[in-house]
Amino acid sequence: MRERAGRLLAAVTAALAFCAFVAWAPAAAADPVLSISAPGTLYVAEDGRGAAVPFEVRLGVDASVAHAVELVVDASALPGTVRAEDTGQCARAADVFTCSWPSVAGPTVVRPFLLTGSTGVRPGAAAPIALTARAADATDVSGWTDAVVGRPVLVERTHATVRSLAPGADVEVTPGVANHGDLVAGQGIGVRIAGTSGLRLAAAYSNCVYKREPSAAAYCVFDSPVAPAAAYEFSAPLRFTSASDLMYGQVSYDAWVTGGEDPWAEEDPAAFSVRGTGPALTLRPVTDSGFAPDGGWVDVRTTAGADYQALGGEVAGVPGETVPLAVGVRNGGPGEMAVEGGTGSFRVSPPPGAQLLPPTEGAGCARSGSSYVCPLPEVFPAGASHTVVFGIRITSRSGAPASASAGSGPGGVTVLGLESFPPRDGSPSNDTAPLTLRVLTTSPSPTPSPPASSPPPTTPPSGSMAPTGASRLLPWLIAASAAALGLGAVTVAMTRRPRSPH
């Protein structure tokens, strides 16, 4: 698993309890009320074996503004076990750091120092850090953090791609986690599981809390210790049901160490309000094989396809005139294309006797000779159209009559799909559409020409998608936060790696 910086939040109400990050506040005090949040355990790297870890404290003020606020971080027990590198954010006297503000309203985050293990100190050595917050008009509040040299390093199982899944069918995923670090995850672990839109997760297990529809996400917790070199898998699979229009989807999961990381940094725990009604999942020992830092994801590919239909048109005008024309692509379905970075592109080439002028601002089109190549959106639902408005300058001097056509020749719109995520278009004959030119002797009224043989576009001329509901974007680079499910919330932001199709 990746290097993570924990961010302690104030206590949250959820179905299950975690104690990785701890928030301290007085039981009763006059307004304003101070609170401080910090990791209950902060794992730091051995000397020379990893980057320094920031010690992050969140200072909170409820309901009002506190004045003459100080946060005192007493690191005097660290020397000889953990080395503190001053960040300059707080005043330092020996190994006591004092952070001061004239007033504080709402949460304030401070990182007074960075921590690494002292030279020669072995994994498992620990030292406390004492915290005290005070203000001129609030009751003092105190807490502490244990800085521990070494850490559990959780990595996830690698999975094969699920291919040729029938639309609407179920796919089962059995997560697996191994500890490749040098310390035991003594309080257990948690796992955050998520599916892209179009994959619905069944709320089946009582030690998991699930996000409300339409998102497919859950946080599951296990109190079993995970020792170094140990590997486990879930005792039962997670079942996802695919939508009828799903083409490409992904299930991802990430594990965190209970007691050392905060899984709520990026998400609202209140959104996870559905408790599983079935038996509790457990961890089943397995061989430590097939686990890697870039594991924890399953690509899902169904048999659904998308009929990409090129939208061309006709331009009519006199030589020297510039006529606007909307061209693009329609997704005739039945599948929805959704791929981060775009679902393909299309090339627009001018007809003989005309010149393409730069398209709508923000369309993202790139010039290629006399043509342009324009990207399709990341989410392209069935029935939607994506169009871009070009100016077509008529350069022909042939004086062709209004009834004559200069012919499409090389002019037209051509759909360019993705090799890695093909639309599986069963009707390639409509992947091209002509752009034709009629040279007139007199100028017609200046009204834009609609795309040929197409319904009115469902997207604005700027090329941005019209609202079509929930996104089904494939996050090949997913930012997911690992999660804890309850009081004393625990958080860490996790980054999903880029994936190559396979």
Short mmCIF file of C-alpha atoms in Angstrom, two decimals:
data_model
loop_
_atom_site.label_atom_id
_atom_site.label_comp_id
_atom_site.label_asym_id
_atom_site.label_seq_id
_atom_site.Cartn_x
_atom_site.Cartn_y
_atom_site.Cartn_z
CA MET A 1 0.00 0.00 0.00
CA ARG A 2 1.06 3.53 -0.68
CA GLU A 3 2.55 6.03 1.76
CA ARG A 4 -0.33 7.74 3.45
CA ALA A 5 -0.72 10.81 5.64
CA GLY A 6 -3.54 10.46 8.17
CA ARG A 7 -5.90 13.24 8.91
CA LEU A 8 -7.83 13.03 12.13
CA LEU A 9 -11.40 14.15 12.10
CA ALA A 10 -13.67 14.82 15.03
CA ALA A 11 -15.76 11.92 16.26
CA VAL A 12 -18.37 10.73 13.78
CA THR A 13 -21.48 8.66 14.22
CA ALA A 14 -21.41 5.43 12.25
CA ALA A 15 -22.32 1.81 12.62
CA LEU A 16 -18.98 0.48 13.83
CA ALA A 17 -16.31 1.96 16.08
CA PHE A 18 -12.65 2.68 15.26
CA CYS A 19 -9.92 4.24 17.35
CA ALA A 20 -7.22 5.02 14.82
CA PHE A 21 -7.60 8.76 15.04
CA VAL A 22 -8.73 10.31 18.28
CA ALA A 23 -10.53 13.59 18.92
CA TRP A 24 -10.37 15.18 22.36
CA ALA A 25 -12.80 17.80 23.67
CA PRO A 26 -14.04 18.76 27.14
CA ALA A 27 -17.18 17.03 28.30
CA ALA A 28 -18.74 20.36 29.21
CA ALA A 29 -17.46 23.85 28.61
CA ALA A 30 -18.67 27.34 27.87
CA ASP A 31 -18.72 28.55 24.28
CA PRO A 32 -16.50 28.43 22.35
CA VAL A 33 -15.44 24.78 22.64
CA LEU A 34 -11.96 23.69 21.54
CA SER A 35 -11.15 20.23 20.20
CA ILE A 36 -7.94 18.67 18.94
CA SER A 37 -7.67 15.68 16.64
CA ALA A 38 -4.57 13.64 15.86
CA PRO A 39 -3.65 10.04 15.07
CA GLY A 40 -3.79 7.75 18.06
CA THR A 41 -0.75 5.97 16.59
CA LEU A 42 1.57 7.53 14.04
CA TYR A 43 3.87 5.09 12.23
CA VAL A 44 7.22 6.54 11.16
CA ALA A 45 9.91 5.04 8.95
CA GLU A 46 13.15 3.66 10.28
CA ASP A 47 16.15 5.88 9.71
CA GLY A 48 17.15 5.66 6.05
CA ARG A 49 14.19 3.44 5.07
CA GLY A 50 11.54 5.91 4.06
CA ALA A 51 10.39 9.49 3.86
CA ALA A 52 9.73 11.61 6.93
CA VAL A 53 6.08 11.56 8.05
CA PRO A 54 4.28 14.82 8.85
CA PHE A 55 2.64 15.02 12.27
CA GLU A 56 -0.71 16.64 11.56
CA VAL A 57 -3.03 18.06 14.20
CA ARG A 58 -6.47 19.47 13.54
CA LEU A 59 -7.65 22.17 15.91
CA GLY A 60 -11.42 22.69 16.00
CA VAL A 61 -13.69 25.37 17.42
CA ASP A 62 -17.41 24.70 17.73
CA ALA A 63 -20.16 27.28 17.46
CA SER A 64 -18.09 30.41 17.90
CA VAL A 65 -14.70 32.08 17.57
CA ALA A 66 -11.92 31.39 20.08
CA HIS A 67 -9.39 34.13 20.85
CA ALA A 68 -5.70 34.05 21.80
CA VAL A 69 -5.48 30.37 20.87
CA GLU A 70 -2.40 28.22 21.50
CA LEU A 71 -1.66 24.61 20.64
CA VAL A 72 1.27 23.20 22.61
CA VAL A 73 2.87 20.05 21.16
CA ASP A 74 5.27 18.50 23.66
CA ALA A 75 7.71 16.24 21.82
CA SER A 76 10.24 16.06 24.65
CA ALA A 77 9.87 12.26 24.93
CA LEU A 78 10.90 11.70 21.30
CA PRO A 79 14.72 12.15 21.32
CA GLY A 80 16.51 8.83 21.17
CA THR A 81 13.49 7.12 19.55
CA VAL A 82 12.09 9.47 16.91
CA ARG A 83 13.70 12.49 15.28
CA ALA A 84 11.53 15.62 14.75
CA GLU A 85 12.31 18.01 11.91
CA ASP A 86 10.88 21.49 12.47
CA THR A 87 8.56 22.74 9.68
CA GLY A 88 8.63 26.33 10.90
CA GLN A 89 4.86 26.49 11.38
CA CYS A 90 5.13 26.81 15.17
CA ALA A 91 7.54 28.41 17.65
CA ARG A 92 10.06 25.92 19.06
CA ALA A 93 11.68 25.89 22.51
CA ALA A 94 13.83 22.76 22.88
CA ASP A 95 11.39 19.97 21.95
CA VAL A 96 8.19 21.85 22.74
CA PHE A 97 6.35 23.45 19.82
CA THR A 98 3.80 26.24 20.38
CA CYS A 99 1.42 27.20 17.60
CA SER A 100 -0.43 30.50 18.14
CA TRP A 101 -3.36 32.31 16.51
CA PRO A 102 -5.06 35.61 17.46
CA SER A 103 -8.38 33.87 16.80
CA VAL A 104 -9.65 30.58 15.38
CA ALA A 105 -13.07 29.87 13.85
CA GLY A 106 -13.69 26.38 12.54
CA PRO A 107 -11.10 23.70 11.81
CA THR A 108 -7.42 24.64 11.50
CA VAL A 109 -4.73 22.17 10.47
CA VAL A 110 -1.10 22.49 11.55
CA ARG A 111 1.95 20.29 10.93
CA PRO A 112 4.58 21.36 13.47
CA PHE A 113 7.23 18.78 12.48
CA LEU A 114 8.19 15.79 10.35
CA LEU A 115 9.15 12.50 11.98
CA THR A 116 11.64 9.72 11.21
CA GLY A 117 13.11 6.99 13.38
CA SER A 118 16.33 7.82 15.18
CA THR A 119 19.53 6.13 14.03
CA GLY A 120 19.82 2.54 15.25
CA VAL A 121 16.25 2.33 16.58
CA ARG A 122 14.47 -0.90 15.64
CA PRO A 123 10.83 -1.27 14.57
CA GLY A 124 8.37 -1.26 17.43
CA ALA A 125 10.07 1.42 19.55
CA ALA A 126 7.56 4.12 20.55
CA ALA A 127 7.40 7.48 22.28
CA PRO A 128 4.44 9.73 23.20
CA ILE A 129 3.62 13.22 21.96
CA ALA A 130 1.48 15.32 24.34
CA LEU A 131 -1.01 17.88 23.01
CA THR A 132 -2.73 20.77 24.79
CA ALA A 133 -4.97 23.44 23.28
CA ARG A 134 -6.05 26.54 25.16
CA ALA A 135 -7.68 29.90 24.48
CA ALA A 136 -8.51 33.04 26.42
CA ASP A 137 -12.23 32.26 26.26
CA ALA A 138 -12.37 28.43 26.18
CA THR A 139 -11.61 25.46 28.39
CA ASP A 140 -8.26 23.71 27.88
CA VAL A 141 -8.27 20.33 26.13
CA SER A 142 -5.46 17.75 26.01
CA GLY A 143 -4.57 14.54 24.19
CA TRP A 144 -1.65 12.48 22.96
CA THR A 145 -0.24 10.45 20.09
CA ASP A 146 2.14 7.49 20.17
CA ALA A 147 4.88 7.74 17.53
CA VAL A 148 5.97 4.21 16.58
CA VAL A 149 9.03 3.32 14.50
CA GLY A 150 8.20 0.97 11.62
CA ARG A 151 4.75 0.21 10.28
CA PRO A 152 2.44 -2.40 8.87
CA VAL A 153 2.32 -2.14 5.08
CA LEU A 154 -0.90 -3.52 3.64
CA VAL A 155 -0.96 -4.56 0.00
CA GLU A 156 -3.87 -5.94 -1.95
CA ARG A 157 -4.43 -8.94 -4.17
CA THR A 158 -4.10 -8.67 -7.95
CA HIS A 159 -7.08 -9.86 -9.99
CA ALA A 160 -7.68 -10.95 -13.57
CA THR A 161 -10.02 -8.90 -15.75
CA VAL A 162 -13.62 -10.10 -15.88
CA ARG A 163 -14.44 -10.39 -19.58
CA SER A 164 -17.57 -11.05 -21.63
CA LEU A 165 -19.95 -10.44 -18.73
CA ALA A 166 -23.57 -10.35 -19.88
CA PRO A 167 -25.21 -6.95 -19.19
CA GLY A 168 -27.24 -7.19 -15.99
CA ALA A 169 -25.29 -10.19 -14.70
CA ASP A 170 -23.54 -10.43 -11.32
CA VAL A 171 -19.80 -10.36 -10.76
CA GLU A 172 -18.22 -11.61 -7.52
CA VAL A 173 -14.97 -10.23 -6.07
CA THR A 174 -13.09 -11.70 -3.10
CA PRO A 175 -10.69 -9.08 -1.72
CA GLY A 176 -7.35 -10.15 -0.28
CA VAL A 177 -4.85 -8.26 1.90
CA ALA A 178 -1.27 -9.05 2.98
CA ASN A 179 1.03 -7.28 5.45
CA HIS A 180 4.43 -6.58 3.83
CA GLY A 181 5.59 -4.29 6.62
CA ASP A 182 7.65 -4.92 9.73
CA LEU A 183 4.96 -4.41 12.40
CA VAL A 184 1.72 -6.21 13.17
CA ALA A 185 -1.58 -4.43 12.53
CA GLY A 186 -2.52 -5.21 16.11
CA GLN A 187 -5.97 -3.60 16.22
CA GLY A 188 -7.05 -5.14 12.93
CA ILE A 189 -7.69 -3.64 9.53
CA GLY A 190 -10.43 -2.02 7.50
CA VAL A 191 -11.14 -2.24 3.79
CA ARG A 192 -12.93 0.26 1.58
CA ILE A 193 -14.61 -1.26 -1.47
CA ALA A 194 -16.08 0.71 -4.37
CA GLY A 195 -17.53 0.02 -7.78
CA THR A 196 -17.91 2.47 -10.61
CA SER A 197 -21.44 3.58 -11.49
CA GLY A 198 -23.28 0.77 -13.18
CA LEU A 199 -22.06 -1.78 -10.62
CA ARG A 200 -24.44 -2.09 -7.67
CA LEU A 201 -23.07 -3.65 -4.48
CA ALA A 202 -25.33 -5.89 -2.41
CA ALA A 203 -25.48 -4.85 1.29
CA ALA A 204 -24.88 -8.33 2.65
CA TYR A 205 -22.52 -8.30 5.66
CA SER A 206 -23.07 -6.94 9.16
CA ASN A 207 -19.50 -5.69 9.71
CA CYS A 208 -19.78 -3.42 6.68
CA VAL A 209 -21.60 -0.13 6.18
CA TYR A 210 -22.76 0.74 2.69
CA LYS A 211 -23.24 3.99 0.86
CA ARG A 212 -26.73 4.94 -0.17
CA GLU A 213 -27.71 4.37 -3.80
CA PRO A 214 -26.74 5.00 -6.52
CA SER A 215 -23.08 4.67 -5.51
CA ALA A 216 -21.62 1.24 -4.86
CA ALA A 217 -19.23 1.61 -1.93
CA ALA A 218 -18.76 0.06 1.50
CA TYR A 219 -16.42 0.08 4.48
CA CYS A 220 -15.76 -3.23 6.21
CA VAL A 221 -13.78 -3.73 9.43
CA PHE A 222 -12.01 -6.71 10.96
CA ASP A 223 -10.58 -6.84 14.48
CA SER A 224 -8.21 -9.72 13.71
CA PRO A 225 -4.50 -8.74 13.97
CA VAL A 226 -2.56 -9.03 10.71
CA ALA A 227 1.07 -9.99 11.34
CA PRO A 228 4.01 -9.25 9.02
CA ALA A 229 4.18 -11.72 6.10
CA ALA A 230 0.59 -12.84 6.78
CA ALA A 231 -2.05 -12.80 4.04
CA TYR A 232 -5.82 -13.07 4.24
CA GLU A 233 -8.87 -13.01 2.02
CA PHE A 234 -12.52 -12.28 2.79
CA SER A 235 -14.43 -15.34 3.95
CA ALA A 236 -17.06 -14.69 1.28
CA PRO A 237 -17.14 -12.70 -1.96
CA LEU A 238 -18.73 -9.31 -2.55
CA ARG A 239 -21.45 -9.40 -5.19
CA PHE A 240 -21.91 -6.58 -7.70
CA THR A 241 -24.80 -6.47 -10.18
CA SER A 242 -24.06 -4.80 -13.53
CA ALA A 243 -26.41 -2.34 -15.20
CA SER A 244 -27.98 -3.26 -18.53
CA ASP A 245 -26.03 -0.52 -20.36
CA LEU A 246 -22.67 -1.09 -18.64
CA MET A 247 -19.77 -1.62 -21.03
CA TYR A 248 -16.69 -0.99 -18.89
CA GLY A 249 -16.57 -0.90 -15.11
CA GLN A 250 -14.20 -1.43 -12.24
CA VAL A 251 -14.26 -2.68 -8.67
CA SER A 252 -11.48 -1.35 -6.43
CA TYR A 253 -10.57 -1.76 -2.78
CA ASP A 254 -7.94 -0.51 -0.38
CA ALA A 255 -7.02 -1.58 3.14
CA TRP A 256 -5.99 0.57 6.09
CA VAL A 257 -4.54 -0.12 9.53
CA THR A 258 -6.97 0.39 12.38
CA GLY A 259 -5.36 2.62 14.99
CA GLY A 260 -3.00 4.37 12.59
CA GLU A 261 -4.91 5.82 9.66
CA ASP A 262 -8.04 7.90 9.12
CA PRO A 263 -10.32 6.62 6.36
CA TRP A 264 -12.76 9.54 6.37
CA ALA A 265 -10.50 12.30 4.98
CA GLU A 266 -12.22 12.36 1.60
CA GLU A 267 -15.75 11.17 2.38
CA ASP A 268 -18.67 11.94 4.65
CA PRO A 269 -19.34 9.00 6.98
CA ALA A 270 -23.00 10.05 7.22
CA ALA A 271 -23.41 8.98 3.57
CA PHE A 272 -22.69 5.38 4.61
CA SER A 273 -25.97 4.80 6.40
CA VAL A 274 -26.88 1.27 5.29
CA ARG A 275 -25.76 -1.51 7.62
CA GLY A 276 -25.38 -5.01 6.18
CA THR A 277 -28.03 -7.43 7.43
CA GLY A 278 -26.26 -10.74 6.85
CA PRO A 279 -23.53 -12.53 8.82
CA ALA A 280 -20.22 -10.83 9.52
CA LEU A 281 -17.32 -11.32 7.14
CA THR A 282 -14.14 -12.78 8.57
CA LEU A 283 -10.55 -13.01 7.33
CA ARG A 284 -9.40 -16.39 6.03
CA PRO A 285 -5.62 -17.13 5.91
CA VAL A 286 -4.16 -17.66 2.42
CA THR A 287 -0.68 -17.99 0.90
CA ASP A 288 1.14 -14.68 0.47
CA SER A 289 1.23 -14.86 -3.33
CA GLY A 290 -0.24 -12.48 -5.89
CA PHE A 291 -0.31 -9.43 -3.60
CA ALA A 292 1.22 -6.14 -4.76
CA PRO A 293 1.18 -2.38 -4.06
CA ASP A 294 -0.76 -1.86 -7.30
CA GLY A 295 -3.31 -4.57 -6.51
CA GLY A 296 -6.85 -4.15 -5.28
CA TRP A 297 -8.80 -3.62 -8.50
CA VAL A 298 -10.82 -5.67 -10.96
CA ASP A 299 -11.63 -4.50 -14.48
CA VAL A 300 -15.08 -5.55 -15.68
CA ARG A 301 -15.93 -5.72 -19.38
CA THR A 302 -19.39 -6.69 -20.57
CA THR A 303 -20.60 -7.75 -24.00
CA ALA A 304 -22.66 -4.55 -24.50
CA GLY A 305 -21.70 -2.29 -27.40
CA ALA A 306 -22.24 1.31 -28.47
CA ASP A 307 -23.25 2.28 -32.00
CA TYR A 308 -21.21 5.41 -32.71
CA GLN A 309 -22.91 7.44 -35.48
CA ALA A 310 -21.08 10.24 -37.27
CA LEU A 311 -23.02 13.50 -37.67
CA GLY A 312 -22.09 15.48 -40.76
CA GLY A 313 -24.01 18.15 -42.64
CA GLU A 314 -24.25 20.52 -45.59
CA VAL A 315 -22.85 24.02 -45.96
CA ALA A 316 -24.37 26.46 -48.43
CA GLY A 317 -23.10 29.95 -49.16
CA VAL A 318 -21.29 32.31 -51.48
CA PRO A 319 -17.48 32.42 -51.89
CA GLY A 320 -15.83 34.28 -49.01
CA GLU A 321 -18.68 33.59 -46.62
CA THR A 322 -18.16 31.74 -43.30
CA VAL A 323 -21.01 29.45 -42.27
CA PRO A 324 -21.30 27.77 -38.82
CA LEU A 325 -21.95 24.05 -38.74
CA ALA A 326 -22.36 21.65 -35.79
CA VAL A 327 -20.80 18.23 -36.41
CA GLY A 328 -19.98 15.35 -34.11
CA VAL A 329 -21.00 11.87 -32.98
CA ARG A 330 -24.14 10.29 -31.56
CA ASN A 331 -24.07 7.23 -29.30
CA GLY A 332 -26.85 5.05 -30.67
CA GLY A 333 -26.45 2.62 -27.77
CA PRO A 334 -27.40 0.34 -26.27
CA GLY A 335 -24.24 0.64 -24.13
CA GLU A 336 -22.89 3.66 -22.29
CA MET A 337 -19.22 4.43 -22.89
CA ALA A 338 -17.36 5.78 -19.85
CA VAL A 339 -13.56 5.94 -19.78
CA GLU A 340 -11.36 8.45 -17.98
CA GLY A 341 -9.53 10.54 -20.55
CA GLY A 342 -12.28 10.24 -23.16
CA THR A 343 -14.36 7.66 -24.99
CA GLY A 344 -12.80 8.19 -28.41
CA SER A 345 -12.56 11.02 -30.90
CA PHE A 346 -13.70 12.09 -34.35
CA ARG A 347 -11.97 13.70 -37.30
CA VAL A 348 -13.55 16.58 -39.24
CA SER A 349 -12.26 17.24 -42.77
CA PRO A 350 -13.46 20.11 -44.98
CA PRO A 351 -15.09 19.48 -48.37
CA PRO A 352 -13.31 20.69 -51.51
CA GLY A 353 -13.75 24.42 -51.87
CA ALA A 354 -13.97 25.11 -48.14
CA GLN A 355 -11.72 25.69 -45.16
CA LEU A 356 -12.29 24.75 -41.50
CA LEU A 357 -11.86 27.58 -39.02
CA PRO A 358 -11.02 26.89 -35.35
CA PRO A 359 -13.94 25.26 -33.52
CA THR A 360 -15.85 26.23 -30.42
CA GLU A 361 -13.59 27.41 -27.60
CA GLY A 362 -12.96 24.65 -25.09
CA ALA A 363 -13.82 21.83 -27.49
CA GLY A 364 -10.30 20.42 -27.18
CA CYS A 365 -9.87 19.84 -30.91
CA ALA A 366 -6.37 19.54 -32.40
CA ARG A 367 -5.52 20.64 -35.93
CA SER A 368 -4.09 18.04 -38.29
CA GLY A 369 -3.34 19.54 -41.68
CA SER A 370 -6.61 20.91 -43.03
CA SER A 371 -8.61 18.72 -40.63
CA TYR A 372 -9.34 18.69 -36.89
CA VAL A 373 -9.50 15.80 -34.43
CA CYS A 374 -11.90 16.35 -31.51
CA PRO A 375 -12.24 14.28 -28.31
CA LEU A 376 -15.44 12.62 -27.18
CA PRO A 377 -16.47 13.07 -23.53
CA GLU A 378 -15.43 10.78 -20.70
CA VAL A 379 -19.06 9.75 -20.14
CA PHE A 380 -21.09 9.13 -23.31
CA PRO A 381 -24.53 7.68 -22.53
CA ALA A 382 -26.68 5.85 -25.05
CA GLY A 383 -28.87 8.32 -26.94
CA ALA A 384 -26.58 11.30 -26.32
CA SER A 385 -24.84 13.36 -28.99
CA HIS A 386 -21.60 15.29 -28.76
CA THR A 387 -21.20 18.13 -31.24
CA VAL A 388 -18.69 20.88 -31.95
CA VAL A 389 -19.42 24.03 -33.99
CA PHE A 390 -16.94 24.87 -36.73
CA GLY A 391 -16.82 27.87 -38.98
CA ILE A 392 -16.75 26.73 -42.62
CA ARG A 393 -15.19 29.37 -44.89
CA ILE A 394 -16.20 28.94 -48.53
CA THR A 395 -13.16 29.45 -50.72
CA SER A 396 -14.49 28.05 -54.04
CA ARG A 397 -14.67 30.53 -56.91
CA SER A 398 -16.29 28.11 -59.32
CA GLY A 399 -19.63 29.92 -59.20
CA ALA A 400 -21.53 26.63 -59.09
CA PRO A 401 -25.32 27.12 -59.24
CA ALA A 402 -27.37 26.68 -56.07
CA SER A 403 -28.57 23.28 -57.22
CA ALA A 404 -25.04 22.00 -57.76
CA SER A 405 -22.81 20.37 -55.16
CA ALA A 406 -19.07 20.58 -54.89
CA GLY A 407 -19.21 17.00 -53.63
CA SER A 408 -18.04 15.65 -50.28
CA GLY A 409 -14.78 14.33 -51.70
CA PRO A 410 -12.44 13.93 -48.71
CA GLY A 411 -14.72 16.13 -46.58
CA GLY A 412 -16.63 14.54 -43.76
CA VAL A 413 -16.79 13.33 -40.16
CA THR A 414 -15.08 10.06 -39.20
CA VAL A 415 -15.43 8.33 -35.83
CA LEU A 416 -12.13 7.29 -34.25
CA GLY A 417 -12.59 4.73 -31.48
CA LEU A 418 -10.27 3.60 -28.71
CA GLU A 419 -8.12 0.54 -29.18
CA SER A 420 -7.88 -0.14 -25.46
CA PHE A 421 -11.59 0.38 -24.83
CA PRO A 422 -13.34 -0.19 -28.15
CA PRO A 423 -17.03 0.76 -28.41
CA ARG A 424 -17.75 -2.66 -29.95
CA ASP A 425 -19.74 -0.90 -32.67
CA GLY A 426 -21.91 -3.37 -34.52
CA SER A 427 -22.76 -0.88 -37.30
CA PRO A 428 -19.48 0.50 -38.66
CA SER A 429 -21.20 1.73 -41.84
CA ASN A 430 -22.44 4.87 -40.03
CA ASP A 431 -19.03 5.72 -38.55
CA THR A 432 -18.54 8.26 -41.34
CA ALA A 433 -20.80 11.07 -42.57
CA PRO A 434 -20.19 13.54 -45.42
CA LEU A 435 -19.68 17.29 -45.23
CA THR A 436 -21.04 18.69 -48.48
CA LEU A 437 -20.73 22.17 -49.96
CA ARG A 438 -23.18 24.07 -52.15
CA VAL A 439 -21.75 27.23 -53.67
CA LEU A 440 -24.50 29.82 -54.16
CA THR A 441 -24.72 32.91 -56.32
CA THR A 442 -26.48 34.82 -53.55
CA SER A 443 -26.08 34.43 -49.78
CA PRO A 444 -28.86 32.64 -47.90
CA SER A 445 -30.12 33.81 -44.50
CA PRO A 446 -27.37 33.11 -41.92
CA THR A 447 -28.79 30.16 -39.99
CA PRO A 448 -26.63 27.25 -38.79
CA SER A 449 -27.08 23.96 -40.60
CA PRO A 450 -28.09 21.00 -38.43
CA PRO A 451 -26.13 17.74 -38.55
CA ALA A 452 -27.24 15.56 -41.42
CA SER A 453 -29.68 12.73 -40.74
CA SER A 454 -29.65 13.23 -36.99
CA PRO A 455 -32.00 14.32 -34.24
CA PRO A 456 -31.35 17.64 -32.51
CA PRO A 457 -28.14 17.31 -30.51
CA THR A 458 -28.50 16.43 -26.84
CA THR A 459 -25.33 18.34 -26.04
CA PRO A 460 -24.72 22.06 -26.29
CA PRO A 461 -22.58 23.31 -29.21
CA SER A 462 -19.64 23.82 -26.88
CA GLY A 463 -19.20 20.08 -26.90
CA SER A 464 -19.93 19.54 -23.21
CA MET A 465 -22.30 16.76 -22.28
CA ALA A 466 -25.84 17.60 -21.36
CA PRO A 467 -26.90 16.28 -17.94
CA THR A 468 -27.47 12.57 -18.26
CA GLY A 469 -27.49 11.24 -14.69
CA ALA A 470 -24.86 9.48 -12.65
CA SER A 471 -21.34 9.29 -13.99
CA ARG A 472 -19.94 5.89 -14.86
CA LEU A 473 -16.38 7.09 -15.25
CA LEU A 474 -13.68 4.42 -15.06
CA PRO A 475 -11.13 5.76 -12.59
CA TRP A 476 -7.96 4.14 -13.88
CA LEU A 477 -6.39 6.65 -11.49
CA ILE A 478 -8.69 6.51 -8.54
CA ALA A 479 -8.44 8.79 -5.54
CA ALA A 480 -10.06 6.76 -2.85
CA SER A 481 -9.95 7.31 0.82
CA ALA A 482 -9.62 4.33 3.07
CA ALA A 483 -12.30 4.27 5.70
CA ALA A 484 -13.20 3.53 9.27
CA LEU A 485 -16.76 3.02 10.29
CA GLY A 486 -17.47 4.81 13.48
CA LEU A 487 -16.66 6.87 16.47
CA GLY A 488 -13.18 8.27 16.69
CA ALA A 489 -12.87 8.31 12.92
CA VAL A 490 -9.67 7.32 11.18
CA THR A 491 -8.56 8.61 7.75
CA VAL A 492 -6.13 8.34 4.94
CA ALA A 493 -6.23 9.41 1.32
CA MET A 494 -5.28 6.61 -1.03
CA THR A 495 -4.27 6.94 -4.65
CA ARG A 496 -5.26 4.33 -7.15
CA ARG A 497 -2.62 3.51 -9.67
CA PRO A 498 -2.88 3.90 -13.45
CA ARG A 499 -3.83 0.66 -15.11
CA SER A 500 -2.96 -0.88 -18.41
CA PRO A 501 -5.74 -2.84 -20.06
CA HIS A 502 -5.22 -6.58 -20.08
#
